[in-house]
Amino acid sequence: MVEKSFGRPLKRKEDPALLRGEGRFVDDIHLAGMLHAAFVRSPHAHARIVRVDKRAALAVPGVHAVFVFADLPESVRRQTLPLLMPHPAIKQPFMPYALAKDEVCYAGEPVACVVADSRYLAEDAAQLVEVDYEPLPAVGDCRAAFDKDASPVHAGSESNVAARFPVKVGDTDRAFSGAAHVFREKIYQHRGGAFFIECRGAVASHEAPTGSFTLYAASQGSHRLKRCMLELFDLGDNQVRVITPDVGGGFGPKASFYPEYVDIAAAAMALNRPVKWIEDRRENFLATHQERDQYWDMEIAVDSDAKILGVRGQLIHETGAYVPMGIVLPWITATTVPGPYVIPNYKLDVVSVFTNKIQTTPVRGAGRPEAVVTMERLMDRVARELKLDRAEVRRRNFIRPEQMPYQVGIIFRDGRPVTYDSGDYPACQAAALEASDYEGFKLRQADARAQGRYLGIGVSNTVEATGLGPYESATVRISTNGRIVVYTGATPQGQSHQTTLAQIAADQFGVDIKDVAVVTGDTATVALGIGTFAARTAVNAGSSVHIAATEVAAKAKQIAAGMMECLEDDLELAEGTVRLKSAPDVGKSLREIAVKSIGMLGFSMAGGFPPGLEHTAHFTPEQSVYANGTHVAEVEVDIETGAVSFLRYTAAHDCGRVINPMVVDGQVVGGVAHGVGNALYERMVYDENAQPVSINFGEYLLPLATDVPHVDLVHLETPSPLNPLGLKGAGEGGTIGSIAAIVSAVENALAPFGVTLAEAPVSPQRIVELLGEHALGRTR
Amino acid sequence: MKPAPFIYHDPRSLNEAAGLLASLDNARVLAGGQSLMPMMNFRYVMPDHLIDLNKVGELAYLRFEGAALHIGAMTRQRELEFSAEIGERCPILHEALAHVGHRQTRNRGTIGGSLCHLDPSAELVNVTALLGGTLHAASQRGTRDIPFAEFAAAYMTSSLEADELLAGVTLPLPDRRHGYAFVEFARRHGDFAIVACSALLGLDRNGNIKKAALALSGLGHAPVRPAAIERALVGQKPAGAAFKAAAMEAAKLDATADAYVTAAYRQHLARVLTFRALEQAAQRAKEQADG
Amino acid sequence: MADTRTITVTVNGKAHRREVETRMTLADFLRHELELTGTHVGCEHGVCGACTVLIGGASARACLMLAVQCDGESLTTVEGLSAAEQLNPLQQAFHDNHGLQCGFCTPGMLITLTEFLRDYPAPTETEVREVLSGNLCRCTGYQPIVAAALDAAKRIREGA
């Protein structure tokens, strides 16, 4: 009897090939006749392009072409890259062209595409392309850009506001006017980029006879890329195929549609040769989307028992030079603020502001980490002012499990009211506090202080929307040799879909996961798809696979019943065979059933079944499902240097029922590392001309194995009622709660000195600055 | 990020290398490659000629002679790291090397490369300054000895002439009974220090400081030997008061700022790390005296 | 006219003779000349460690080496760690401990740990984390890689 796979920590099918160096990443693709592209990118954050002279570049032996805007096909020239999430609040929907037309709006914007026999030669030639720029004033800071006297980020525009919208529930004016206590916090947050180890890249291969082409791209959603390509090149559905091979990390920015894909496709078309472009790390710093600055000006009103009456304020959010994801990122941030707390009155005025920098789009957490930092700073402030324990203040304000489903009162970016479907927030915090020995911390802290050491503990609670719609596709097909294949639009970059989706399908047929092949991210295999980001795949693809597999299993039994002339109820599907419950050695194999299902030439198909042993499902969630977590960070701060080290880290998380606990744990621990980076290390530095200064890994600091804590995990499982398997997403939870917990812990360590923190990241230098004289320590 | 084209030369002797360097325009010397190759990949540096020293065997040597340690420029950092004799006779070098990059970079990186690259906070540069090393330059015109104090001309620029190679360095060994410490503050394991402080202390029979050397790096373009602070330590009891005084003076040394780190923070670290280095060196000196 | 050399490089026990441009990095030589695409390129400035290979048994960043510098040398890449279709004890430990997600940093991790465990068969967790500080990972948070390394060390000591 084959054991059920769902819920077990099965080892991954992806591993053996990857461990032997047999992964197939986009730069591993070699096509006959393939050429290589390099880009000429604007060195200016803002400039007019006066003239481009390609002659010297074209003279380099081995160079095949140099493309500028004017060389692109007409359909590409007449439109900018599509804004895929439009919204009426976006007043200035500036989007880039595939190559800069006459204005560049961020340093790194592509101006020309050089195609040569090798990347080496393409870079040689790119250096020789002469571009005359007329530099224009560049705006680097989003607060300065918001100022009405600011220079325009886009020449000729009236303001630098991309969009402005309120998110609100209740009546904050009334709530604040009667409040026992009102506290204000100005919080600055800077998040960084995804910095996956595999840079972006794509190969475009054009077939002149059919006028169609294939794009291999390291993406997070093949279908979205295909849609954009169809629009830009005005091609038919049959003329574009997008395949995403193995991807070395995505974390959000690989979901975007980038100009380089268009440029190499145009080049492949013009030259009738495949063209490959692999982003190098410098380009990655310049031209891959990232997150950056948010300035929050917030107030919280509480009664004398520390119960929240209202939260209000303003968020200035930096969108960079364009708005490829509309207002998705600031919207998610704004709607995540209330978290697990009862906040009857909430109002946030959100302004998304242009700057002359690479655009900001979701990076792991997608604005939720910042919302949690803000809310948890406010909670810590309340605790400090009212001289209450920080966990107690939170306890007093939790939404209780009996209040589920809970209407927060605001609208999420999926267009639906934010309704928490399930979750036990008090239990989650309690479990985390217990596991981290929060109670015992006071003694640890006191003992340490007696030795001149400064320890701190911080707690954060998160509620995160996961399982974002609109759907994901899954086709489950059993072919005539009995082999099971799952095709899906989900497009993984390390999330183990080949294993987890196989686990779901395998259980319907009573087989081992090795007997279920999972094919992801190929637009030729399944017509519709969305992709893998936003912690959505378990819910969407998982549910679709479950539904499709269930349907196929049911059909198999129906067909078998006909073949065996018995009732369906007499049959069970186990070990890849449909067999009589009463006589398990009597049955039909999936192979036999599949052969039957496709009919035989010349014979009518009896029973009226549609042919084939397959089913396609697009599970369409009603709304997002809400996972939750509590993080507890325990740190030591060396007050003389400002260095922060971890003593302990606990993450309690609830992502509903879990397909593969090993995979979920990996996602949470991996997510915490991103949070450590954003709390303590990562900062994109620009100069006063909006020129990126941080363009290498020596200066932009990612956490190393010696920088991350060992994460102790606590598992809770509150199934979601909103999908057949009770799933919630797990990919971002580790990041969403970690920054707030770490900042809180550092502040707690510095409490004896009266230092408070309302910013992230926090560097040792900053800690020393805030400590003033106290940082002299023993040298005082 | 691919390097621009160059003509590659792989001489087999110092003579040959010096000859190439004298005759070729826009030539760069390649040692371990851990600093030069990134610059070439970024195209910050585009030599027409690359002179690879990795086959010049005569430049890799490690010799103790009397009170000096002679190290060839092409000696790998890893060799220094695993030399038991260095551990015994010049342990501060090991303490410094523990902070130098990562295993992979030390396998290829050379002491000569680090010295010529002159990153302001490079650990091996700091220790060379501390010990008062002498750099041996070689060219077709002959050899030239350069005391470390004269070696760093400007930010990441040595005083080697255009046709000179660094052939080796001689490090005077510390006294057998000395206290030493190398402390640095870096953001992450293996990163270049923001500020580093190395110290050597010799104690007299009464347990007071008779010799003191300090090297502070990360403040300016090269490590600083703060002579006044060193002199002020002589005769003092090796205890908190003396360390604090030295630390306070160290904080007054000039420091530069960059996009990431302020001058004030560097000066603050100079103060804190000077204290810690002296404290640790004194502790070891006492152990030596007792032991 | 490009400056080229003819070199012979032994990789995973097999000798390859090629004429290459002298500026070609070792990483590109392995990946594109020899089509051994297991060694990955992540930064080309020597920080991420994805390109780590063994040269004469010593780990090095292939993005900071020129192919011509490896003339006459014997290299080991990830493809040479085990026989076809097999996983060696270190690889098996990664598999058992979920030590990889996207797999892009993995070859570099394996090579770094191969050298390390050979020289330090009984490491502490701190020592493992320190040796891994030259290899960046963005998926796992390092924890399962550390677990895999310690697990592999144990298995190898016990004669796996």
PDB file of N, CA, C and O in Angstrom, chain A residues 216-254:
ATOM      1  N   TYR A 216      13.072  31.869 -23.823  1.00  0.00           N
ATOM      2  CA  TYR A 216      13.414  31.217 -22.564  1.00  0.00           C
ATOM      3  C   TYR A 216      13.789  32.345 -21.615  1.00  0.00           C
ATOM      4  O   TYR A 216      14.628  33.170 -21.969  1.00  0.00           O
ATOM      5  N   ALA A 217      13.176  32.379 -20.476  1.00  0.00           N
ATOM      6  CA  ALA A 217      13.491  33.475 -19.564  1.00  0.00           C
ATOM      7  C   ALA A 217      13.509  32.981 -18.130  1.00  0.00           C
ATOM      8  O   ALA A 217      12.699  32.135 -17.756  1.00  0.00           O
ATOM      9  N   ALA A 218      14.414  33.528 -17.354  1.00  0.00           N
ATOM     10  CA  ALA A 218      14.441  33.228 -15.915  1.00  0.00           C
ATOM     11  C   ALA A 218      13.364  34.088 -15.280  1.00  0.00           C
ATOM     12  O   ALA A 218      13.620  35.189 -14.832  1.00  0.00           O
ATOM     13  N   SER A 219      12.129  33.570 -15.289  1.00  0.00           N
ATOM     14  CA  SER A 219      11.012  34.399 -14.856  1.00  0.00           C
ATOM     15  C   SER A 219      10.240  33.753 -13.724  1.00  0.00           C
ATOM     16  O   SER A 219      10.537  32.631 -13.316  1.00  0.00           O
ATOM     17  N   GLN A 220       9.258  34.449 -13.253  1.00  0.00           N
ATOM     18  CA  GLN A 220       8.366  33.906 -12.240  1.00  0.00           C
ATOM     19  C   GLN A 220       6.963  33.713 -12.799  1.00  0.00           C
ATOM     20  O   GLN A 220       6.019  33.490 -12.035  1.00  0.00           O
ATOM     21  N   GLY A 221       6.822  33.789 -14.091  1.00  0.00           N
ATOM     22  CA  GLY A 221       5.496  33.596 -14.695  1.00  0.00           C
ATOM     23  C   GLY A 221       5.593  33.652 -16.195  1.00  0.00           C
ATOM     24  O   GLY A 221       5.645  34.746 -16.765  1.00  0.00           O
ATOM     25  N   SER A 222       5.644  32.503 -16.853  1.00  0.00           N
ATOM     26  CA  SER A 222       5.819  32.479 -18.309  1.00  0.00           C
ATOM     27  C   SER A 222       4.651  33.110 -19.033  1.00  0.00           C
ATOM     28  O   SER A 222       4.825  33.781 -20.049  1.00  0.00           O
ATOM     29  N   HIS A 223       3.446  32.896 -18.514  1.00  0.00           N
ATOM     30  CA  HIS A 223       2.269  33.367 -19.241  1.00  0.00           C
ATOM     31  C   HIS A 223       2.172  34.881 -19.256  1.00  0.00           C
ATOM     32  O   HIS A 223       1.737  35.470 -20.238  1.00  0.00           O
ATOM     33  N   ARG A 224       2.594  35.488 -18.170  1.00  0.00           N
ATOM     34  CA  ARG A 224       2.559  36.951 -18.165  1.00  0.00           C
ATOM     35  C   ARG A 224       3.513  37.513 -19.196  1.00  0.00           C
ATOM     36  O   ARG A 224       3.210  38.457 -19.917  1.00  0.00           O
ATOM     37  N   LEU A 225       4.691  36.899 -19.284  1.00  0.00           N
ATOM     38  CA  LEU A 225       5.663  37.352 -20.288  1.00  0.00           C
ATOM     39  C   LEU A 225       5.096  37.161 -21.689  1.00  0.00           C
ATOM     40  O   LEU A 225       5.236  38.031 -22.553  1.00  0.00           O
ATOM     41  N   LYS A 226       4.444  36.024 -21.910  1.00  0.00           N
ATOM     42  CA  LYS A 226       3.883  35.773 -23.242  1.00  0.00           C
ATOM     43  C   LYS A 226       2.856  36.844 -23.593  1.00  0.00           C
ATOM     44  O   LYS A 226       2.853  37.397 -24.703  1.00  0.00           O
ATOM     45  N   ARG A 227       2.007  37.132 -22.635  1.00  0.00           N
ATOM     46  CA  ARG A 227       0.978  38.139 -22.902  1.00  0.00           C
ATOM     47  C   ARG A 227       1.598  39.467 -23.314  1.00  0.00           C
ATOM     48  O   ARG A 227       1.159  40.120 -24.256  1.00  0.00           O
ATOM     49  N   CYS A 228       2.630  39.861 -22.609  1.00  0.00           N
ATOM     50  CA  CYS A 228       3.282  41.135 -22.934  1.00  0.00           C
ATOM     51  C   CYS A 228       3.933  41.071 -24.310  1.00  0.00           C
ATOM     52  O   CYS A 228       3.878  42.027 -25.076  1.00  0.00           O
ATOM     53  N   MET A 229       4.537  39.946 -24.630  1.00  0.00           N
ATOM     54  CA  MET A 229       5.187  39.809 -25.937  1.00  0.00           C
ATOM     55  C   MET A 229       4.151  39.858 -27.059  1.00  0.00           C
ATOM     56  O   MET A 229       4.374  40.480 -28.101  1.00  0.00           O
ATOM     57  N   LEU A 230       3.012  39.217 -26.844  1.00  0.00           N
ATOM     58  CA  LEU A 230       1.964  39.249 -27.873  1.00  0.00           C
ATOM     59  C   LEU A 230       1.543  40.685 -28.149  1.00  0.00           C
ATOM     60  O   LEU A 230       1.378  41.088 -29.298  1.00  0.00           O
ATOM     61  N   GLU A 231       1.392  41.446 -27.062  1.00  0.00           N
ATOM     62  CA  GLU A 231       0.951  42.829 -27.238  1.00  0.00           C
ATOM     63  C   GLU A 231       2.007  43.656 -27.947  1.00  0.00           C
ATOM     64  O   GLU A 231       1.709  44.398 -28.872  1.00  0.00           O
ATOM     65  N   LEU A 232       3.239  43.507 -27.511  1.00  0.00           N
ATOM     66  CA  LEU A 232       4.284  44.373 -28.058  1.00  0.00           C
ATOM     67  C   LEU A 232       4.616  44.037 -29.508  1.00  0.00           C
ATOM     68  O   LEU A 232       4.951  44.914 -30.290  1.00  0.00           O
ATOM     69  N   PHE A 233       4.565  42.758 -29.838  1.00  0.00           N
ATOM     70  CA  PHE A 233       4.932  42.375 -31.194  1.00  0.00           C
ATOM     71  C   PHE A 233       3.723  42.130 -32.086  1.00  0.00           C
ATOM     72  O   PHE A 233       3.876  41.821 -33.262  1.00  0.00           O
ATOM     73  N   ASP A 234       2.528  42.278 -31.502  1.00  0.00           N
ATOM     74  CA  ASP A 234       1.300  42.107 -32.280  1.00  0.00           C
ATOM     75  C   ASP A 234       1.294  40.745 -32.999  1.00  0.00           C
ATOM     76  O   ASP A 234       1.120  40.660 -34.213  1.00  0.00           O
ATOM     77  N   LEU A 235       1.526  39.717 -32.213  1.00  0.00           N
ATOM     78  CA  LEU A 235       1.601  38.373 -32.776  1.00  0.00           C
ATOM     79  C   LEU A 235       0.422  37.549 -32.303  1.00  0.00           C
ATOM     80  O   LEU A 235      -0.271  37.904 -31.340  1.00  0.00           O
ATOM     81  N   GLY A 236       0.215  36.428 -32.978  1.00  0.00           N
ATOM     82  CA  GLY A 236      -0.854  35.530 -32.593  1.00  0.00           C
ATOM     83  C   GLY A 236      -0.416  34.599 -31.477  1.00  0.00           C
ATOM     84  O   GLY A 236       0.768  34.374 -31.251  1.00  0.00           O
ATOM     85  N   ASP A 237      -1.409  34.019 -30.824  1.00  0.00           N
ATOM     86  CA  ASP A 237      -1.160  33.108 -29.709  1.00  0.00           C
ATOM     87  C   ASP A 237      -0.209  31.984 -30.097  1.00  0.00           C
ATOM     88  O   ASP A 237       0.596  31.514 -29.289  1.00  0.00           O
ATOM     89  N   ASN A 238      -0.323  31.559 -31.367  1.00  0.00           N
ATOM     90  CA  ASN A 238       0.511  30.447 -31.842  1.00  0.00           C
ATOM     91  C   ASN A 238       1.938  30.873 -32.163  1.00  0.00           C
ATOM     92  O   ASN A 238       2.765  30.039 -32.522  1.00  0.00           O
ATOM     93  N   GLN A 239       2.207  32.160 -32.062  1.00  0.00           N
ATOM     94  CA  GLN A 239       3.508  32.633 -32.518  1.00  0.00           C
ATOM     95  C   GLN A 239       4.498  32.941 -31.405  1.00  0.00           C
ATOM     96  O   GLN A 239       5.626  33.337 -31.677  1.00  0.00           O
ATOM     97  N   VAL A 240       4.076  32.773 -30.182  1.00  0.00           N
ATOM     98  CA  VAL A 240       4.979  33.039 -29.060  1.00  0.00           C
ATOM     99  C   VAL A 240       4.883  31.894 -28.076  1.00  0.00           C
ATOM    100  O   VAL A 240       3.788  31.480 -27.699  1.00  0.00           O
ATOM    101  N   ARG A 241       6.016  31.393 -27.703  1.00  0.00           N
ATOM    102  CA  ARG A 241       6.063  30.394 -26.623  1.00  0.00           C
ATOM    103  C   ARG A 241       7.074  30.892 -25.607  1.00  0.00           C
ATOM    104  O   ARG A 241       8.171  31.309 -25.993  1.00  0.00           O
ATOM    105  N   VAL A 242       6.710  30.879 -24.363  1.00  0.00           N
ATOM    106  CA  VAL A 242       7.644  31.272 -23.314  1.00  0.00           C
ATOM    107  C   VAL A 242       7.880  30.070 -22.415  1.00  0.00           C
ATOM    108  O   VAL A 242       6.930  29.434 -21.960  1.00  0.00           O
ATOM    109  N   ILE A 243       9.131  29.765 -22.223  1.00  0.00           N
ATOM    110  CA  ILE A 243       9.509  28.644 -21.353  1.00  0.00           C
ATOM    111  C   ILE A 243      10.425  29.181 -20.266  1.00  0.00           C
ATOM    112  O   ILE A 243      11.415  29.852 -20.558  1.00  0.00           O
ATOM    113  N   THR A 244      10.082  28.876 -19.050  1.00  0.00           N
ATOM    114  CA  THR A 244      10.968  29.225 -17.946  1.00  0.00           C
ATOM    115  C   THR A 244      11.684  27.953 -17.501  1.00  0.00           C
ATOM    116  O   THR A 244      11.025  27.014 -17.053  1.00  0.00           O
ATOM    117  N   PRO A 245      12.986  27.893 -17.635  1.00  0.00           N
ATOM    118  CA  PRO A 245      13.730  26.699 -17.195  1.00  0.00           C
ATOM    119  C   PRO A 245      13.957  26.757 -15.682  1.00  0.00           C
ATOM    120  O   PRO A 245      13.193  27.419 -14.986  1.00  0.00           O
ATOM    121  N   ASP A 246      14.956  26.071 -15.191  1.00  0.00           N
ATOM    122  CA  ASP A 246      15.308  26.215 -13.777  1.00  0.00           C
ATOM    123  C   ASP A 246      15.665  27.675 -13.526  1.00  0.00           C
ATOM    124  O   ASP A 246      16.289  28.320 -14.358  1.00  0.00           O
ATOM    125  N   VAL A 247      15.251  28.191 -12.391  1.00  0.00           N
ATOM    126  CA  VAL A 247      15.512  29.595 -12.066  1.00  0.00           C
ATOM    127  C   VAL A 247      16.227  29.662 -10.726  1.00  0.00           C
ATOM    128  O   VAL A 247      15.798  29.032  -9.755  1.00  0.00           O
ATOM    129  N   GLY A 248      17.298  30.432 -10.700  1.00  0.00           N
ATOM    130  CA  GLY A 248      18.100  30.540  -9.471  1.00  0.00           C
ATOM    131  C   GLY A 248      17.615  31.640  -8.555  1.00  0.00           C
ATOM    132  O   GLY A 248      18.333  32.610  -8.319  1.00  0.00           O
ATOM    133  N   GLY A 249      16.414  31.489  -8.025  1.00  0.00           N
ATOM    134  CA  GLY A 249      15.875  32.490  -7.103  1.00  0.00           C
ATOM    135  C   GLY A 249      15.123  33.588  -7.838  1.00  0.00           C
ATOM    136  O   GLY A 249      15.529  34.020  -8.906  1.00  0.00           O
ATOM    137  N   GLY A 250      14.003  34.003  -7.274  1.00  0.00           N
ATOM    138  CA  GLY A 250      13.191  35.044  -7.902  1.00  0.00           C
ATOM    139  C   GLY A 250      12.842  36.140  -6.917  1.00  0.00           C
ATOM    140  O   GLY A 250      13.247  37.283  -7.082  1.00  0.00           O
ATOM    141  N   PHE A 251      12.129  35.778  -5.881  1.00  0.00           N
ATOM    142  CA  PHE A 251      11.788  36.696  -4.783  1.00  0.00           C
ATOM    143  C   PHE A 251      11.025  37.935  -5.233  1.00  0.00           C
ATOM    144  O   PHE A 251      10.993  38.936  -4.534  1.00  0.00           O
ATOM    145  N   GLY A 252      10.420  37.883  -6.386  1.00  0.00           N
ATOM    146  CA  GLY A 252       9.588  39.002  -6.826  1.00  0.00           C
ATOM    147  C   GLY A 252      10.041  39.635  -8.120  1.00  0.00           C
ATOM    148  O   GLY A 252       9.303  39.641  -9.102  1.00  0.00           O
ATOM    149  N   PRO A 253      11.240  40.217  -8.181  1.00  0.00           N
ATOM    150  CA  PRO A 253      11.631  40.968  -9.388  1.00  0.00           C
ATOM    151  C   PRO A 253      11.687  40.163 -10.680  1.00  0.00           C
ATOM    152  O   PRO A 253      11.615  40.748 -11.745  1.00  0.00           O
ATOM    153  N   LYS A 254      11.813  38.854 -10.612  1.00  0.00           N
ATOM    154  CA  LYS A 254      11.798  38.112 -11.876  1.00  0.00           C
ATOM    155  C   LYS A 254      10.371  37.919 -12.400  1.00  0.00           C
ATOM    156  O   LYS A 254      10.165  37.335 -13.461  1.00  0.00           O
TER     157      LYS A 254
END
